[in-house]
């Protein structure tokens, strides 16, 4: 990697919400940018990557009025919770491997424990706990203010495309 490219990646790692550098494609982008700047639904929902390490990832979604499911309660929509869980699970799966690869959600089971608190954003952490040649398995939980009181938990399986 050239020193200029290494400097660009270092800047992206510091703030993955910065605009995509001219000429950078999805295939060139580090995982931090792929999960935020190159995923239209993540951008639309305001997802932010908090951290990523081997087999783990943390993302957040802010509370916004346009993401509310019931205007009377001010609670974020359950579809936003689902998208955050699925996307963070995908982050953990890709962070578990040695190289980034296309993946697809095969199975996503979500247990909703309670509604999110009114006017509260969400945080999600996912952990890829088992990887085979063709499938990755991950668990996640999403919470608003208190991690010990989750809004929802998830267990998922992802198809790995290792031929790319």
PDB file of C-alpha atoms in Angstrom:
ATOM      1  CA  UNK A   1       0.000   0.000   0.000  1.00  0.00           C
ATOM      2  CA  UNK A   2       1.367   3.413  -0.899  1.00  0.00           C
ATOM      3  CA  UNK A   3       1.940   5.957   1.846  1.00  0.00           C
ATOM      4  CA  UNK A   4      -0.743   8.216   0.333  1.00  0.00           C
ATOM      5  CA  UNK A   5      -3.285   5.387   0.398  1.00  0.00           C
ATOM      6  CA  UNK A   6      -2.252   4.446   3.949  1.00  0.00           C
ATOM      7  CA  UNK A   7      -2.798   8.060   5.023  1.00  0.00           C
ATOM      8  CA  UNK A   8      -6.256   8.060   3.397  1.00  0.00           C
ATOM      9  CA  UNK A   9      -7.180   4.836   5.217  1.00  0.00           C
ATOM     10  CA  UNK A  10      -5.906   6.250   8.526  1.00  0.00           C
ATOM     11  CA  UNK A  11      -8.131   9.303   8.056  1.00  0.00           C
ATOM     12  CA  UNK A  12     -11.122   7.087   7.266  1.00  0.00           C
ATOM     13  CA  UNK A  13     -10.486   4.982  10.350  1.00  0.00           C
ATOM     14  CA  UNK A  14     -10.447   8.159  12.450  1.00  0.00           C
ATOM     15  CA  UNK A  15     -13.777   9.396  11.033  1.00  0.00           C
ATOM     16  CA  UNK A  16     -15.633   6.980   8.752  1.00  0.00           C
ATOM     17  CA  UNK A  17     -18.427   9.539   8.252  1.00  0.00           C
ATOM     18  CA  UNK A  18     -16.183  11.792   6.155  1.00  0.00           C
ATOM     19  CA  UNK A  19     -17.047  11.934   2.448  1.00  0.00           C
ATOM     20  CA  UNK A  20     -15.728   9.171   0.212  1.00  0.00           C
ATOM     21  CA  UNK A  21     -12.369  10.220  -1.292  1.00  0.00           C
ATOM     22  CA  UNK A  22     -12.525  10.833  -5.056  1.00  0.00           C
ATOM     23  CA  UNK A  23     -11.942   7.658  -7.041  1.00  0.00           C
ATOM     24  CA  UNK A  24     -12.435   5.292  -4.094  1.00  0.00           C
ATOM     25  CA  UNK A  25     -14.723   2.363  -4.883  1.00  0.00           C
ATOM     26  CA  UNK A  26     -16.511  -0.086  -2.621  1.00  0.00           C
ATOM     27  CA  UNK A  27     -13.822  -2.688  -3.309  1.00  0.00           C
ATOM     28  CA  UNK A  28     -11.078  -0.272  -2.221  1.00  0.00           C
ATOM     29  CA  UNK A  29     -12.832   0.967   0.891  1.00  0.00           C
ATOM     30  CA  UNK A  30     -12.019  -0.282   4.383  1.00  0.00           C
ATOM     31  CA  UNK A  31     -14.781  -1.940   6.394  1.00  0.00           C
ATOM     32  CA  UNK A  32     -15.549   1.279   8.296  1.00  0.00           C
ATOM     33  CA  UNK A  33     -16.589   3.031   5.087  1.00  0.00           C
ATOM     34  CA  UNK A  34     -18.286   0.014   3.543  1.00  0.00           C
ATOM     35  CA  UNK A  35     -20.627  -0.209   6.510  1.00  0.00           C
ATOM     36  CA  UNK A  36     -21.541   3.492   6.519  1.00  0.00           C
ATOM     37  CA  UNK A  37     -20.790   5.427   3.321  1.00  0.00           C
ATOM     38  CA  UNK A  38     -21.412   2.643   0.783  1.00  0.00           C
ATOM     39  CA  UNK A  39     -24.615   1.236   2.337  1.00  0.00           C
ATOM     40  CA  UNK A  40     -27.553   3.463   1.351  1.00  0.00           C
ATOM     41  CA  UNK A  41     -29.879   2.145   4.066  1.00  0.00           C
ATOM     42  CA  UNK A  42     -27.207   2.736   6.715  1.00  0.00           C
ATOM     43  CA  UNK A  43     -26.815   6.314   5.500  1.00  0.00           C
ATOM     44  CA  UNK A  44     -30.583   6.858   5.423  1.00  0.00           C
ATOM     45  CA  UNK A  45     -30.955   5.578   8.992  1.00  0.00           C
ATOM     46  CA  UNK A  46     -27.948   7.573  10.228  1.00  0.00           C
ATOM     47  CA  UNK A  47     -25.993   4.515  11.318  1.00  0.00           C
ATOM     48  CA  UNK A  48     -22.585   5.241  12.759  1.00  0.00           C
ATOM     49  CA  UNK A  49     -19.790   2.748  13.255  1.00  0.00           C
ATOM     50  CA  UNK A  50     -18.561   2.952  16.859  1.00  0.00           C
ATOM     51  CA  UNK A  51     -15.946   0.201  16.861  1.00  0.00           C
ATOM     52  CA  UNK A  52     -14.803  -2.877  15.019  1.00  0.00           C
ATOM     53  CA  UNK A  53     -12.380  -5.593  16.055  1.00  0.00           C
ATOM     54  CA  UNK A  54     -11.861  -9.240  15.147  1.00  0.00           C
ATOM     55  CA  UNK A  55     -15.344 -10.784  14.953  1.00  0.00           C
ATOM     56  CA  UNK A  56     -17.076  -7.894  16.743  1.00  0.00           C
ATOM     57  CA  UNK A  57     -18.729  -4.661  15.814  1.00  0.00           C
ATOM     58  CA  UNK A  58     -20.689  -1.860  17.437  1.00  0.00           C
ATOM     59  CA  UNK A  59     -22.975   0.562  15.596  1.00  0.00           C
ATOM     60  CA  UNK A  60     -25.503   3.200  16.609  1.00  0.00           C
ATOM     61  CA  UNK A  61     -28.584   4.800  15.124  1.00  0.00           C
ATOM     62  CA  UNK A  62     -29.751   8.145  16.474  1.00  0.00           C
ATOM     63  CA  UNK A  63     -33.330   8.941  17.366  1.00  0.00           C
ATOM     64  CA  UNK A  64     -34.890  11.101  14.664  1.00  0.00           C
ATOM     65  CA  UNK A  65     -38.492  12.089  14.218  1.00  0.00           C
ATOM     66  CA  UNK A  66     -38.608  10.526  10.747  1.00  0.00           C
ATOM     67  CA  UNK A  67     -37.585   7.152  12.252  1.00  0.00           C
ATOM     68  CA  UNK A  68     -40.463   7.047  14.751  1.00  0.00           C
ATOM     69  CA  UNK A  69     -42.923   4.181  14.396  1.00  0.00           C
ATOM     70  CA  UNK A  70     -45.721   5.648  16.545  1.00  0.00           C
ATOM     71  CA  UNK A  71     -45.925   9.458  16.708  1.00  0.00           C
ATOM     72  CA  UNK A  72     -47.947   9.302  19.934  1.00  0.00           C
ATOM     73  CA  UNK A  73     -45.143   7.554  21.831  1.00  0.00           C
ATOM     74  CA  UNK A  74     -42.062   8.917  20.045  1.00  0.00           C
ATOM     75  CA  UNK A  75     -40.543   5.412  19.976  1.00  0.00           C
ATOM     76  CA  UNK A  76     -38.167   4.487  17.168  1.00  0.00           C
ATOM     77  CA  UNK A  77     -39.735   2.064  14.652  1.00  0.00           C
ATOM     78  CA  UNK A  78     -39.112  -1.666  15.022  1.00  0.00           C
ATOM     79  CA  UNK A  79     -37.880  -1.782  11.407  1.00  0.00           C
ATOM     80  CA  UNK A  80     -35.027   0.517  12.375  1.00  0.00           C
ATOM     81  CA  UNK A  81     -34.136  -1.888  15.186  1.00  0.00           C
ATOM     82  CA  UNK A  82     -34.192  -4.782  12.704  1.00  0.00           C
ATOM     83  CA  UNK A  83     -31.988  -2.944  10.201  1.00  0.00           C
ATOM     84  CA  UNK A  84     -29.476  -1.974  12.894  1.00  0.00           C
ATOM     85  CA  UNK A  85     -29.265  -5.549  14.209  1.00  0.00           C
ATOM     86  CA  UNK A  86     -28.862  -7.055  10.731  1.00  0.00           C
ATOM     87  CA  UNK A  87     -26.285  -4.511   9.615  1.00  0.00           C
ATOM     88  CA  UNK A  88     -24.214  -4.795  12.793  1.00  0.00           C
ATOM     89  CA  UNK A  89     -24.309  -8.589  12.480  1.00  0.00           C
ATOM     90  CA  UNK A  90     -22.956  -8.215   8.929  1.00  0.00           C
ATOM     91  CA  UNK A  91     -20.185  -5.990  10.269  1.00  0.00           C
ATOM     92  CA  UNK A  92     -19.176  -8.633  12.824  1.00  0.00           C
ATOM     93  CA  UNK A  93     -19.194 -11.391  10.187  1.00  0.00           C
ATOM     94  CA  UNK A  94     -16.954  -9.405   7.847  1.00  0.00           C
ATOM     95  CA  UNK A  95     -14.705  -8.407  10.756  1.00  0.00           C
ATOM     96  CA  UNK A  96     -14.225 -12.092  11.628  1.00  0.00           C
ATOM     97  CA  UNK A  97     -12.487 -12.986   8.373  1.00  0.00           C
ATOM     98  CA  UNK A  98      -9.069 -12.134   7.057  1.00  0.00           C
ATOM     99  CA  UNK A  99     -10.502 -10.405   3.985  1.00  0.00           C
ATOM    100  CA  UNK A 100     -13.746  -8.580   3.275  1.00  0.00           C
ATOM    101  CA  UNK A 101     -16.242 -10.537   1.214  1.00  0.00           C
ATOM    102  CA  UNK A 102     -19.822 -10.300   0.003  1.00  0.00           C
ATOM    103  CA  UNK A 103     -22.249 -11.829   2.492  1.00  0.00           C
ATOM    104  CA  UNK A 104     -25.985 -12.454   2.606  1.00  0.00           C
ATOM    105  CA  UNK A 105     -28.321 -12.880   5.553  1.00  0.00           C
ATOM    106  CA  UNK A 106     -29.635 -16.455   5.536  1.00  0.00           C
ATOM    107  CA  UNK A 107     -31.518 -16.363   8.814  1.00  0.00           C
ATOM    108  CA  UNK A 108     -32.228 -13.562  11.278  1.00  0.00           C
ATOM    109  CA  UNK A 109     -34.170 -14.259  14.435  1.00  0.00           C
ATOM    110  CA  UNK A 110     -35.017 -11.237  16.556  1.00  0.00           C
ATOM    111  CA  UNK A 111     -36.510 -11.280  20.023  1.00  0.00           C
ATOM    112  CA  UNK A 112     -38.038  -7.925  20.894  1.00  0.00           C
ATOM    113  CA  UNK A 113     -37.821  -7.523  24.661  1.00  0.00           C
ATOM    114  CA  UNK A 114     -39.476  -4.114  24.965  1.00  0.00           C
ATOM    115  CA  UNK A 115     -40.029  -0.901  23.011  1.00  0.00           C
ATOM    116  CA  UNK A 116     -37.162   1.552  22.940  1.00  0.00           C
ATOM    117  CA  UNK A 117     -37.529   4.536  25.235  1.00  0.00           C
ATOM    118  CA  UNK A 118     -39.197   7.580  23.683  1.00  0.00           C
ATOM    119  CA  UNK A 119     -36.797   9.887  21.849  1.00  0.00           C
ATOM    120  CA  UNK A 120     -33.877   7.469  22.420  1.00  0.00           C
ATOM    121  CA  UNK A 121     -31.355   6.280  19.851  1.00  0.00           C
ATOM    122  CA  UNK A 122     -30.013   2.744  19.786  1.00  0.00           C
ATOM    123  CA  UNK A 123     -26.666   1.001  20.111  1.00  0.00           C
ATOM    124  CA  UNK A 124     -26.019  -2.511  18.853  1.00  0.00           C
ATOM    125  CA  UNK A 125     -23.123  -4.888  19.442  1.00  0.00           C
ATOM    126  CA  UNK A 126     -22.681  -8.096  17.457  1.00  0.00           C
ATOM    127  CA  UNK A 127     -20.265 -10.993  17.879  1.00  0.00           C
ATOM    128  CA  UNK A 128     -19.468 -13.581  15.198  1.00  0.00           C
ATOM    129  CA  UNK A 129     -19.017 -16.658  17.350  1.00  0.00           C
ATOM    130  CA  UNK A 130     -18.550 -19.364  14.691  1.00  0.00           C
ATOM    131  CA  UNK A 131     -17.316 -19.292  11.121  1.00  0.00           C
ATOM    132  CA  UNK A 132     -17.356 -22.232   8.711  1.00  0.00           C
ATOM    133  CA  UNK A 133     -16.225 -22.262   5.066  1.00  0.00           C
ATOM    134  CA  UNK A 134     -19.637 -21.148   3.861  1.00  0.00           C
ATOM    135  CA  UNK A 135     -21.668 -19.851   6.822  1.00  0.00           C
ATOM    136  CA  UNK A 136     -21.004 -17.420   9.663  1.00  0.00           C
ATOM    137  CA  UNK A 137     -23.011 -17.375  12.899  1.00  0.00           C
ATOM    138  CA  UNK A 138     -23.524 -14.249  14.970  1.00  0.00           C
ATOM    139  CA  UNK A 139     -25.368 -12.959  18.041  1.00  0.00           C
ATOM    140  CA  UNK A 140     -26.293  -9.368  18.774  1.00  0.00           C
ATOM    141  CA  UNK A 141     -28.135  -7.147  21.176  1.00  0.00           C
ATOM    142  CA  UNK A 142     -29.517  -3.645  20.850  1.00  0.00           C
ATOM    143  CA  UNK A 143     -30.210  -1.242  23.690  1.00  0.00           C
ATOM    144  CA  UNK A 144     -31.082   2.391  24.244  1.00  0.00           C
ATOM    145  CA  UNK A 145     -29.801   3.727  27.567  1.00  0.00           C
ATOM    146  CA  UNK A 146     -28.843   0.626  29.557  1.00  0.00           C
ATOM    147  CA  UNK A 147     -27.078  -2.317  27.967  1.00  0.00           C
ATOM    148  CA  UNK A 148     -28.312  -4.626  30.718  1.00  0.00           C
ATOM    149  CA  UNK A 149     -31.905  -3.870  29.620  1.00  0.00           C
ATOM    150  CA  UNK A 150     -31.896  -4.718  25.873  1.00  0.00           C
ATOM    151  CA  UNK A 151     -34.556  -3.570  23.445  1.00  0.00           C
ATOM    152  CA  UNK A 152     -33.925  -6.635  21.280  1.00  0.00           C
ATOM    153  CA  UNK A 153     -31.549  -9.531  20.770  1.00  0.00           C
ATOM    154  CA  UNK A 154     -30.736 -11.382  17.576  1.00  0.00           C
ATOM    155  CA  UNK A 155     -29.174 -14.574  16.362  1.00  0.00           C
ATOM    156  CA  UNK A 156     -28.286 -14.845  12.682  1.00  0.00           C
ATOM    157  CA  UNK A 157     -26.580 -16.921  10.015  1.00  0.00           C
ATOM    158  CA  UNK A 158     -24.859 -15.384   7.006  1.00  0.00           C
ATOM    159  CA  UNK A 159     -23.791 -16.979   3.721  1.00  0.00           C
ATOM    160  CA  UNK A 160     -20.131 -16.270   2.996  1.00  0.00           C
ATOM    161  CA  UNK A 161     -19.034 -15.716  -0.596  1.00  0.00           C
ATOM    162  CA  UNK A 162     -15.370 -16.653  -0.312  1.00  0.00           C
ATOM    163  CA  UNK A 163     -14.850 -16.851  -4.099  1.00  0.00           C
ATOM    164  CA  UNK A 164     -14.897 -13.088  -4.684  1.00  0.00           C
TER     165      UNK A 164
END
